[in-house]
Amino acid sequence: MKLDLLLFLISTSLFGQIQKKEYILDEDDKIIMQSEFEKKLGEYVDNATKYSYVIINTDSTITAKLVTRISTGNISKAKRDDLAAHLGKTTGKKVSSNQTLLVYFFYPDYDKSSGMMNELCIRNYVNNNKIKRLSKEKEIAHATFTAKDYKFGGGKTFEDASDYIKQNFFMHGSHCGNYIIVRPDGSYYKMYGEHHKDKMLDKLKNGW
C-alpha cells in the first residue's frame, strides 16, 4: 500500500473527520519526500531492514516517521546502573555490575481484520527453550517487559507500569519484539522489530 494512501486511510478512518495535515519525516525528524522515505525502507544492514516506521497521530496532524531498527553505542555508567537496579527490583533477583543485561520489550499487537489481540510474536519468544535457559546463565541478567497496561498471561513477563523501559529505550518500538543488550562497560546493541533469536543470542554471548 502506498504511503500517501495509508496516511489518508488512517487520518480519515476513525470518525470520518476532516483530513489531517500529513508529514513524512526521516530518522532525524527532517521532512523528506515520499520517494526517499520508501527508498530508505528498502535498505538493509546486518541482514535486516535498516529502517521501520511509526505513525504518530495527533488531533490535527498525522506523521510517518522513520525509525532506525539497529543502533549501537554506549550508555553512561549511571544509566546502566539505573537499568540494572530497575531489573533487580522488578525481577526480585540480584543484578551485579559484571553481568550483561538483556531487556525485551513488547507492545500490544492487534489483528487488523478482526481487531483481536495477536500474541504470536510474544508467545514464540517467551516459550522458546533457548530463551528460557538464559535464566541459568550467571553472567546474564534478563527480563521481558510488556508496555504499560498490556498484561500478558502466557509466560513470565513484567508490565512496564512506570513507563521506565519505554521512555528510556523503546519510544518508537515495534509490536513484534524489541531488545537491547547492555554490557558491563555500557556498550549496547539495540534492535526494533522482528528478528532471528539465534542471531540475538550470538550477539549476547559473542558481541557485535
Coordinates of N, CA and C in Angstrom, one line a residue, residues 54 67-71 103-108 145-148 160 162-181 189-193:
V54 N 7.0 4.5 12.2 CA 5.8 4.6 13.1 C 4.9 5.7 12.6
V67 N 12.3 5.1 11.7 CA 12.9 4.7 12.9 C 14.1 3.7 12.5
T68 N 15.3 4.0 13.0 CA 16.4 3.1 12.8 C 16.3 1.9 13.6
R69 N 16.2 0.7 12.9 CA 15.9 -0.5 13.6 C 17.1 -1.0 14.5
I70 N 18.3 -0.8 14.0 CA 19.5 -1.3 14.7 C 20.4 -0.1 15.1
S71 N 20.8 0.0 16.4 CA 21.7 1.0 16.8 C 22.6 0.5 17.9
V103 N 17.2 -6.9 27.8 CA 15.9 -6.5 28.1 C 15.1 -6.6 26.8
Y104 N 14.0 -7.3 26.9 CA 13.0 -7.4 25.8 C 11.8 -6.6 26.1
F105 N 11.2 -6.0 25.1 CA 10.0 -5.1 25.3 C 9.0 -5.4 24.2
F106 N 7.7 -5.6 24.6 CA 6.7 -5.9 23.6 C 5.5 -4.9 23.8
Y107 N 5.1 -4.3 22.6 CA 3.9 -3.5 22.6 C 2.7 -4.5 22.3
P108 N 1.5 -4.1 22.7 CA 0.4 -4.9 22.3 C 0.2 -4.9 20.8
F145 N 9.6 -7.3 29.2 CA 8.6 -6.4 29.7 C 7.5 -6.2 28.6
T146 N 6.3 -5.9 29.1 CA 5.3 -5.5 28.2 C 4.9 -4.0 28.4
A147 N 4.4 -3.4 27.4 CA 4.1 -2.0 27.6 C 3.0 -1.7 28.7
K148 N 3.0 -0.6 29.2 CA 2.1 -0.2 30.3 C 0.6 -0.6 29.9
D160 N 5.5 -2.9 32.2 CA 6.3 -1.7 32.3 C 5.4 -0.6 32.9
S162 N 5.5 1.8 35.0 CA 6.0 3.1 35.2 C 6.5 3.8 33.9
D163 N 6.5 3.0 32.8 CA 6.9 3.5 31.5 C 8.5 3.7 31.5
Y164 N 9.2 3.2 32.5 CA 10.6 3.4 32.6 C 11.3 2.8 31.3
I165 N 11.0 1.5 31.0 CA 11.7 0.9 29.9 C 11.3 1.6 28.6
K166 N 10.1 1.8 28.4 CA 9.7 2.5 27.1 C 10.3 3.9 27.0
Q167 N 10.2 4.7 28.0 CA 10.8 6.1 27.9 C 12.3 6.1 27.7
N168 N 13.0 5.2 28.3 CA 14.4 5.2 28.2 C 15.0 4.5 27.0
F169 N 14.3 3.5 26.5 CA 14.9 2.6 25.5 C 14.1 2.3 24.3
F170 N 12.8 2.3 24.4 CA 11.9 1.9 23.2 C 10.8 2.8 22.9
M171 N 11.0 4.1 22.8 CA 10.0 5.0 22.5 C 9.3 4.7 21.2
H172 N 10.0 4.3 20.2 CA 9.4 4.0 18.9 C 9.6 2.5 18.5
G173 N 9.3 1.6 19.4 CA 9.5 0.2 19.2 C 8.4 -0.4 18.3
S174 N 8.6 -1.7 18.0 CA 7.7 -2.4 17.1 C 6.9 -3.4 17.9
H175 N 5.8 -3.8 17.4 CA 4.9 -4.7 18.1 C 5.6 -6.1 18.3
C176 N 6.4 -6.5 17.3 CA 6.9 -7.9 17.3 C 8.3 -8.0 17.9
G177 N 8.4 -7.5 19.1 CA 9.6 -7.7 19.8 C 10.7 -6.6 19.6
N178 N 11.2 -6.1 20.7 CA 12.3 -5.1 20.7 C 13.3 -5.6 21.8
Y179 N 14.6 -5.4 21.5 CA 15.5 -5.8 22.6 C 16.7 -4.9 22.6
I180 N 17.4 -4.9 23.8 CA 18.6 -4.2 24.0 C 19.5 -5.0 24.8
I181 N 20.8 -5.1 24.4 CA 21.8 -5.8 25.1 C 22.8 -4.8 25.6
Y189 N 23.8 -2.9 22.1 CA 23.2 -3.2 20.8 C 21.7 -3.2 21.0
K190 N 21.0 -2.4 20.2 CA 19.5 -2.3 20.3 C 18.9 -2.6 18.9
M191 N 17.8 -3.4 19.0 CA 17.1 -3.7 17.7 C 15.6 -3.6 17.9
Y192 N 14.9 -2.9 17.0 CA 13.5 -2.8 17.0 C 12.9 -3.9 16.0
G193 N 11.9 -4.5 16.4 CA 11.1 -5.4 15.5 C 11.6 -6.8 15.4

